[in-house]
XYZ file of C-alpha atoms in Angstrom:
580
model
C 91.573 71.400 62.154
C 91.367 74.840 63.094
C 94.518 75.165 64.449
C 97.004 73.744 61.574
C 93.587 76.020 59.044
C 94.446 79.172 60.976
C 98.240 78.140 62.097
C 99.820 81.074 60.459
C 97.507 83.632 61.315
C 97.626 82.665 64.810
C 101.645 83.047 65.081
C 101.092 87.104 63.824
C 100.622 87.375 67.876
C 104.171 86.743 69.522
C 102.491 85.899 72.547
C 100.672 83.290 70.840
C 103.927 80.859 70.186
C 103.541 79.112 74.188
C 100.245 78.551 73.774
C 100.369 77.303 70.335
C 102.884 74.717 71.177
C 101.172 73.395 73.974
C 98.291 72.920 71.464
C 100.729 70.963 69.291
C 101.651 68.837 72.299
C 97.746 67.871 72.840
C 96.867 67.234 69.377
C 100.032 64.990 69.191
C 99.319 62.855 72.198
C 95.645 62.497 71.091
C 96.926 60.930 68.149
C 95.829 63.838 65.621
C 98.348 64.904 64.377
C 98.963 61.212 62.969
C 95.615 60.454 61.900
C 97.440 60.055 57.971
C 100.218 58.140 59.252
C 98.248 55.154 60.737
C 96.260 54.868 57.824
C 99.749 54.553 55.836
C 100.772 51.904 58.261
C 97.934 50.150 59.332
C 99.985 46.869 60.434
C 102.295 48.288 63.059
C 102.908 46.440 66.120
C 100.061 47.870 68.355
C 101.067 49.839 71.720
C 99.516 46.656 73.975
C 102.012 43.936 72.596
C 104.886 46.967 73.450
C 103.687 47.506 76.849
C 103.524 43.494 77.416
C 107.558 43.426 76.386
C 108.295 46.026 79.128
C 106.497 44.208 81.354
C 108.436 41.203 80.391
C 111.935 42.783 80.567
C 111.808 44.616 83.558
C 110.325 41.498 85.381
C 113.804 39.487 84.195
C 115.711 42.853 85.250
C 114.132 42.301 88.990
C 114.712 38.812 88.377
C 118.311 39.079 88.080
C 118.371 41.593 90.845
C 119.397 44.692 88.500
C 116.612 46.984 89.868
C 114.046 46.508 92.405
C 110.466 45.531 92.334
C 108.197 47.991 92.872
C 104.345 48.129 94.856
C 102.476 47.339 91.853
C 99.943 50.429 90.978
C 96.113 50.136 90.665
C 94.808 49.177 87.384
C 94.111 52.029 84.888
C 90.015 52.189 85.012
C 87.737 53.734 82.274
C 86.740 56.849 84.423
C 90.667 57.793 84.540
C 90.791 57.898 81.215
C 90.529 61.283 80.091
C 89.727 61.306 75.888
C 89.509 58.206 73.648
C 92.712 56.815 71.922
C 93.657 55.585 68.140
C 92.751 51.658 68.195
C 96.189 51.162 68.347
C 97.369 53.214 71.383
C 97.017 52.151 75.291
C 96.910 53.898 78.735
C 99.731 53.305 80.939
C 101.438 54.938 84.268
C 104.723 56.528 84.330
C 105.668 53.630 86.429
C 105.094 51.077 84.298
C 107.726 52.245 81.715
C 110.254 52.954 83.331
C 113.047 51.020 85.012
C 113.534 53.500 87.269
C 112.481 56.842 88.971
C 114.535 59.280 91.136
C 115.793 62.113 92.001
C 119.384 64.018 92.840
C 121.069 64.457 95.771
C 119.512 65.255 98.916
C 122.301 66.926 100.331
C 124.288 69.933 99.073
C 127.718 68.985 98.317
C 130.555 70.277 98.583
C 131.335 72.351 94.969
C 134.748 73.038 93.644
C 136.139 75.203 90.965
C 136.105 72.704 88.329
C 134.983 69.319 87.797
C 131.939 66.599 87.334
C 129.236 69.371 86.478
C 126.242 69.034 89.288
C 122.668 70.316 87.634
C 119.388 71.663 89.473
C 116.379 73.010 88.155
C 117.680 76.291 87.587
C 119.948 74.555 84.558
C 116.771 73.178 83.189
C 114.252 76.068 83.424
C 114.174 77.054 80.259
C 113.630 73.796 78.730
C 117.131 73.125 77.774
C 119.938 71.443 79.642
C 122.280 74.598 79.931
C 125.801 74.134 81.147
C 126.557 77.699 81.335
C 125.689 78.129 84.678
C 126.570 75.367 86.869
C 128.037 74.480 89.896
C 130.652 71.695 89.684
C 131.454 68.523 92.407
C 134.729 66.277 92.578
C 134.817 62.811 90.436
C 134.769 61.360 93.592
C 131.793 62.671 94.675
C 130.402 62.381 91.327
C 130.898 58.521 91.974
C 129.390 58.443 95.104
C 126.126 59.964 93.763
C 125.398 58.397 90.365
C 125.587 54.888 92.432
C 121.795 55.695 93.286
C 121.228 58.266 90.732
C 123.159 58.193 87.029
C 121.548 60.066 84.407
C 123.003 59.028 81.051
C 122.408 59.710 77.648
C 119.097 59.523 76.161
C 117.464 59.032 80.114
C 114.929 62.376 80.868
C 115.533 64.866 83.469
C 112.370 66.143 84.922
C 112.059 69.430 87.044
C 110.221 68.601 90.790
C 111.032 71.751 93.062
C 110.182 75.323 92.506
C 109.469 75.322 88.588
C 107.946 72.407 88.082
C 106.796 69.887 85.258
C 109.823 70.922 82.445
C 111.066 67.395 80.831
C 114.317 67.251 78.814
C 116.023 64.089 76.937
C 119.746 64.240 77.938
C 120.996 64.642 74.588
C 124.655 65.203 75.395
C 127.537 62.319 76.222
C 128.373 64.310 79.430
C 128.871 63.145 83.081
C 127.273 65.040 85.327
C 124.803 64.811 88.595
C 122.034 66.529 89.451
C 120.249 67.816 92.614
C 117.415 66.631 94.347
C 115.013 69.222 92.791
C 115.584 67.853 89.305
C 113.755 63.840 89.189
C 115.877 61.314 86.696
C 113.125 58.671 84.513
C 115.054 55.620 83.121
C 112.465 54.229 80.405
C 112.901 51.460 78.729
C 114.281 52.451 75.724
C 113.497 49.205 73.660
C 110.286 50.420 73.277
C 109.791 53.688 73.828
C 111.201 56.744 72.045
C 112.637 59.423 74.792
C 111.865 62.324 72.906
C 107.835 61.061 72.094
C 107.736 60.651 76.101
C 109.829 64.383 76.574
C 106.819 65.479 74.454
C 104.359 63.940 76.298
C 105.253 65.460 79.818
C 105.501 68.705 78.273
C 102.008 68.335 77.091
C 98.850 70.411 79.001
C 97.659 67.112 79.922
C 100.473 66.004 81.548
C 101.897 69.741 82.895
C 98.318 69.306 84.843
C 98.884 66.463 86.032
C 102.385 67.987 87.382
C 100.539 70.889 88.822
C 98.247 68.420 90.865
C 101.341 66.701 91.732
C 102.825 69.188 93.607
C 102.625 69.425 97.816
C 103.995 72.484 100.446
C 103.626 76.150 100.163
C 105.976 78.343 98.625
C 108.699 76.377 96.763
C 106.604 73.676 95.499
C 107.471 70.102 95.115
C 106.337 67.664 92.796
C 106.623 63.842 94.759
C 108.176 61.303 92.939
C 104.885 59.324 93.945
C 102.652 61.886 91.756
C 105.754 61.397 89.024
C 105.636 57.243 88.901
C 101.383 57.759 88.696
C 101.452 60.050 85.615
C 98.888 58.642 83.231
C 100.333 58.441 79.949
C 99.239 58.009 76.322
C 101.345 55.096 74.166
C 101.517 54.941 70.580
C 103.268 52.064 68.980
C 106.966 52.699 68.656
C 107.547 53.792 65.040
C 103.966 56.188 65.742
C 105.979 57.900 68.693
C 109.004 58.091 65.804
C 106.500 59.346 63.403
C 104.819 62.250 66.385
C 108.129 63.605 67.527
C 109.084 64.447 63.761
C 105.695 65.947 62.826
C 105.840 67.868 66.519
C 109.310 68.924 65.983
C 108.680 70.325 61.811
C 105.471 72.317 63.456
C 107.999 73.987 66.032
C 109.872 75.067 64.014
C 107.234 76.312 61.792
C 106.175 78.363 64.869
C 109.517 79.308 65.628
C 110.348 80.462 62.024
C 106.867 81.892 61.902
C 107.224 84.045 65.704
C 111.025 85.041 64.116
C 109.277 86.340 61.013
C 106.574 88.408 63.076
C 109.395 89.825 65.565
C 111.414 90.980 62.501
C 107.886 92.609 61.063
C 107.154 94.064 64.381
C 110.671 95.344 64.425
C 110.623 97.187 61.090
C 107.484 98.684 61.890
C 109.013 100.121 65.230
C 112.133 101.087 63.812
C 110.029 102.774 60.493
C 107.537 104.274 63.432
C 110.709 105.782 65.453
C 112.194 107.124 62.220
C 109.138 108.750 60.835
C 108.379 110.014 63.923
C 111.735 111.318 65.058
C 112.143 113.429 61.800
C 108.465 114.983 61.983
C 109.394 116.591 65.818
C 113.299 117.210 64.994
C 112.671 119.418 62.074
C 113.085 122.974 62.969
C 113.241 126.281 60.666
C 110.613 127.808 57.821
C 112.465 125.175 55.127
C 112.512 122.128 57.638
C 108.867 123.242 58.417
C 107.612 122.598 54.975
C 109.737 119.160 55.012
C 108.002 118.300 58.136
C 104.379 118.624 56.539
C 105.800 116.816 53.723
C 106.833 113.837 56.015
C 103.057 113.935 57.426
C 101.167 113.783 54.262
C 103.633 110.812 53.598
C 102.711 109.196 56.607
C 98.666 109.807 57.271
C 97.968 107.266 54.251
C 100.207 104.514 55.905
C 98.660 104.604 59.823
C 96.937 101.558 59.711
C 99.805 99.247 58.261
C 102.243 100.946 60.614
C 100.571 101.898 63.644
C 99.033 98.395 64.715
C 100.153 98.179 68.514
C 99.530 100.100 71.676
C 102.624 101.163 71.788
C 103.149 102.560 68.750
C 99.785 104.293 68.744
C 100.889 105.858 72.019
C 103.855 106.977 70.217
C 101.672 108.881 67.583
C 99.738 110.683 70.254
C 102.756 111.910 71.582
C 103.807 113.299 68.423
C 100.832 114.626 67.279
C 101.345 116.777 71.024
C 104.585 117.870 70.169
C 104.020 119.006 66.926
C 100.620 120.788 67.609
C 102.835 122.897 70.346
C 105.764 123.238 68.288
C 103.370 124.544 65.480
C 104.131 121.890 63.038
C 100.188 120.720 62.747
C 99.326 124.290 61.557
C 102.420 124.964 59.054
C 100.184 125.066 55.329
C 97.537 126.518 57.669
C 99.622 129.774 58.194
C 100.494 129.779 54.892
C 96.498 130.444 54.230
C 95.996 132.763 57.158
C 98.936 135.312 57.459
C 96.959 138.534 58.329
C 96.267 137.225 62.137
C 96.946 139.213 65.546
C 100.522 137.764 67.104
C 99.940 135.824 70.299
C 101.702 138.713 72.130
C 98.624 141.224 71.712
C 96.389 138.360 73.599
C 98.921 138.630 75.972
C 98.287 142.175 76.370
C 94.479 141.578 76.538
C 95.156 138.765 79.318
C 97.811 141.211 81.220
C 95.182 144.454 81.330
C 91.862 142.171 82.286
C 94.703 140.818 85.256
C 95.636 144.206 86.147
C 92.065 144.888 86.148
C 91.050 142.161 88.570
C 94.048 143.399 90.678
C 92.491 146.747 90.899
C 88.973 145.866 92.161
C 90.751 142.816 94.619
C 89.382 140.049 92.888
C 92.616 138.315 92.718
C 96.091 138.880 94.396
C 98.538 141.209 92.908
C 101.566 138.255 92.494
C 105.586 138.993 92.512
C 106.503 139.168 89.240
C 108.398 135.986 87.614
C 111.804 136.438 85.541
C 112.496 137.140 81.685
C 112.441 134.208 79.922
C 115.725 133.588 78.527
C 116.967 132.425 75.680
C 118.695 129.507 77.072
C 115.415 128.871 78.550
C 113.950 128.207 75.032
C 113.873 124.529 74.487
C 113.029 124.901 70.641
C 112.447 127.719 68.097
C 108.767 129.440 67.667
C 106.518 129.995 64.159
C 106.498 133.787 63.861
C 103.794 135.139 65.319
C 104.381 132.637 68.628
C 105.584 133.718 71.676
C 107.035 132.241 74.837
C 104.947 133.045 78.005
C 105.019 131.591 81.711
C 101.644 129.605 82.901
C 100.613 132.125 85.265
C 100.430 135.267 82.435
C 98.063 133.099 81.352
C 95.858 131.795 84.108
C 95.556 132.433 88.132
C 97.041 129.696 89.571
C 96.259 128.920 93.313
C 96.103 125.538 95.297
C 94.028 124.729 98.211
C 94.782 123.103 102.128
C 93.600 120.581 104.307
C 91.156 121.109 106.974
C 92.050 119.514 110.063
C 90.583 116.089 109.990
C 90.199 116.304 113.740
C 87.558 118.993 113.682
C 84.290 117.719 112.259
C 82.684 120.502 111.366
C 84.521 120.596 108.706
C 83.213 117.627 107.321
C 80.268 116.688 108.827
C 77.095 117.844 106.589
C 79.993 119.336 103.996
C 78.318 119.605 100.601
C 81.108 121.361 98.683
C 83.818 119.427 96.522
C 87.230 118.583 98.001
C 89.029 117.651 95.247
C 92.975 115.535 96.094
C 95.372 114.135 93.434
C 93.344 110.855 92.990
C 90.829 113.145 90.979
C 93.740 113.765 88.399
C 93.393 110.316 86.913
C 90.231 110.893 84.778
C 90.397 113.623 81.614
C 87.260 115.414 83.638
C 87.971 115.259 87.222
C 85.124 113.063 89.778
C 83.561 114.759 92.643
C 85.631 112.895 95.825
C 83.972 111.001 98.195
C 85.314 113.393 100.809
C 82.789 116.938 101.234
C 83.522 120.291 103.364
C 81.401 122.434 105.107
C 81.338 126.420 104.392
C 83.193 126.890 107.464
C 85.908 124.844 106.374
C 86.184 127.574 103.383
C 86.214 130.282 106.244
C 88.154 129.180 108.673
C 91.208 127.197 106.508
C 93.025 127.923 103.255
C 90.826 126.344 101.025
C 89.204 128.262 98.177
C 86.318 127.520 95.237
C 88.409 127.131 92.265
C 85.219 127.258 89.374
C 83.816 124.866 87.085
C 86.131 124.850 83.685
C 89.347 125.302 86.288
C 92.477 122.923 84.855
C 94.074 121.126 88.058
C 97.415 119.554 88.252
C 98.862 116.925 90.606
C 101.570 118.227 92.322
C 102.453 115.565 94.834
C 101.416 111.549 94.022
C 102.921 108.652 94.066
C 103.143 106.327 90.680
C 102.334 108.158 87.640
C 99.786 110.621 89.479
C 102.367 113.534 90.005
C 102.121 115.681 86.829
C 97.962 114.509 86.173
C 96.278 117.256 84.736
C 92.493 117.018 84.370
C 89.958 119.392 84.457
C 86.455 120.344 87.015
C 83.028 119.896 85.784
C 81.978 120.171 89.569
C 83.421 123.326 91.196
C 85.298 122.564 94.478
C 88.008 123.098 96.943
C 91.203 121.293 96.430
C 93.938 119.860 98.825
C 97.449 121.454 98.905
C 98.743 118.637 96.394
C 96.811 120.074 93.653
C 97.500 123.258 91.756
C 94.404 125.127 90.139
C 94.722 127.205 87.081
C 91.693 129.686 86.580
C 91.098 130.844 83.139
C 90.360 134.668 82.760
C 87.735 135.848 80.168
C 90.638 136.707 78.124
C 91.878 133.049 78.364
C 89.375 130.937 78.526
C 90.431 129.936 74.695
C 93.930 128.752 75.712
C 92.373 125.740 77.919
C 92.094 122.883 75.706
C 95.531 123.842 74.099
C 96.913 124.080 77.651
C 95.396 120.569 78.652
C 97.143 119.639 75.355
C 100.581 120.849 76.314
C 100.509 119.491 79.983
C 99.631 116.050 78.623
C 102.658 116.404 76.254
C 105.182 117.267 78.390
C 103.929 115.418 81.587
C 107.455 113.529 81.891
C 108.974 116.588 81.758
C 106.940 118.591 84.597
C 107.263 115.602 86.957
C 111.398 116.113 87.086
C 110.891 119.340 88.295
C 109.476 117.566 91.692
C 111.882 117.742 94.158
C 112.083 115.796 97.504
C 112.898 112.261 98.263
C 111.009 109.429 99.358
C 107.775 111.152 97.566
C 109.245 114.371 95.667
C 106.482 116.967 95.067
C 105.951 119.592 92.330
C 105.515 123.328 94.181
C 103.482 125.921 92.973
C 106.020 128.150 92.006
C 107.562 125.583 89.295
C 104.410 125.517 88.043
C 103.385 128.976 87.711
C 106.579 129.435 85.941
C 105.650 126.618 83.551
C 107.547 127.797 79.840
C 104.509 128.076 77.700
C 104.594 128.177 73.691
C 102.046 130.577 72.852
C 100.240 131.089 69.553
C 97.551 133.463 68.411
C 93.865 132.840 69.622
C 92.871 131.878 66.323
C 95.448 129.539 65.339
C 95.335 128.354 68.707
C 91.794 126.813 67.815
C 93.285 125.487 64.456
C 95.750 123.483 66.224
C 93.158 122.034 68.932
C 90.443 121.438 66.020
C 93.321 119.163 64.328
C 94.553 117.472 67.359
C 91.401 116.667 68.495
C 90.878 115.154 64.665
C 94.182 113.532 65.445
C 93.664 112.114 68.335
C 89.792 110.621 67.341
C 92.051 109.189 64.529
C 94.315 107.284 67.316
C 90.994 106.497 69.172
C 89.916 104.686 66.148
C 93.371 102.832 65.773
C 93.262 101.523 68.966
C 89.959 100.408 68.358
C 90.641 98.227 65.290
C 94.106 96.620 67.175
C 91.453 96.122 70.575
C 89.078 94.114 67.947
C 91.798 92.582 65.835
C 93.490 91.004 69.195
C 90.491 89.793 70.249
C 89.414 88.169 66.551
C 92.660 86.397 67.047
C 92.598 85.673 70.803
C 88.474 84.220 70.240
C 90.158 82.008 66.745
C 92.803 80.413 69.952
C 90.034 79.879 72.251
C 88.154 78.037 69.729
C 91.259 76.234 68.594
C 91.575 75.212 72.486
C 87.874 74.265 72.601
C 88.264 72.178 70.109
C 91.704 70.142 71.206
C 90.314 70.230 75.049
C 86.570 70.134 74.845
C 86.413 66.296 73.969
C 88.569 65.586 76.900
C 86.472 64.177 79.812
């Protein structure tokens, strides 16, 4: 049997716990957990005799007027039985094995501060009887209610309104009453083991009957007549007890393995968090070497510790953090000491901008304030400088041509991008096109291929997203576009990584109420840690390589997850496909 063969393997994914318990219960009610028990106990009284005795006991109670006679249910036909039972088992309907099937109070009683607990579906929703947050009624009210519905030790409660189909044996000797949202099943305990019936009702087979038995819209109601008609497989009494023992044993193993899995996951998460924090928090030349050693230690263990998408996401964020702090290239700098400082790159860009302004190809902008020491978030390696984004690129934005002027749109062939275009790493051409007339008469302008665009407005996670134009086009006012100069074009991929890393920080710069937004001034003023061109290329190459490794880790995680999912589905088929 695949389930038992691969039991431990299936529990390594915590989300499988509920499904595993369901499978165990399904195997239990099909008699597949006690095959060996039956071989060793072949002389037990069959369930058919047990059901006859239940029938006789109920008949005597009806004769003595202790319970009411109910309308007989139709006989069970062969077409109704969904799977084959072991020889000593029989099918029965719930009404036939219970003295009483009823529900709790149909009217809300008067509550008091303390007294007799009054339970509703919420006190059973987690699978146990929870007395910690309950209402209370008076002793007088309780005694009146139990004339019709009296929950007693080892009766079975079943949720029937809202969260339906959860069964729980009353395992406490504690007086209480119940509300209409809970049903009460008084089974014939002389021949039935209450905990077997609980497991039976909680199995997928009867859960399906519970689901099919609900009526109404919104707060569904599992009606009593449907509960009475539940079809149950009944084994001999001793086998019922053996099944419960086996189920409880397997449940304990599932829960123990789940705890072990959770502990392992937590240990991995703690290690990953600690290691990545040490990597990113190191500052200064001495600690830069420490960062390199930490990184060298971590790399061989990637596949061991980064086994979840959340862990890989943290790794990606750390790689970007290390990249823009210069910590990915600590060793590279020891081997490349004779390189031009980043200040020379800034001077080249500044000279090119001045010439473009002189040639009236771009507009002169008002200078931004000098960067103060208080603004600098961390110390940079030697040769790096802090600068503002507007020192590296020409930042502009667009507008929305009036929708009422059809000449701005009809027959247009110029792509017009909105903030949704930033959802992809490379911006997809939008459905809307504008005309040359729109360009001539509005504030729209063409941003060339290779420009980076960042969303300044947008609900959800859109604001702060960055993308690259692979097709030249105009934008609306919700986008800031970064156009590169000849001398700054090598900074593009580095800037992409920088904005990806500080996406959340950039979002925090937004202002406004219902829909906060960035403004182009804040985008222009964004602080950039700038290395030399040659080190920037080394950083990008290193980051590309590590991001490819993250892609590979995520692919392996997906494959492993799919393998476990396939195994679980195979177990499900093995259990459920025999059901007609």
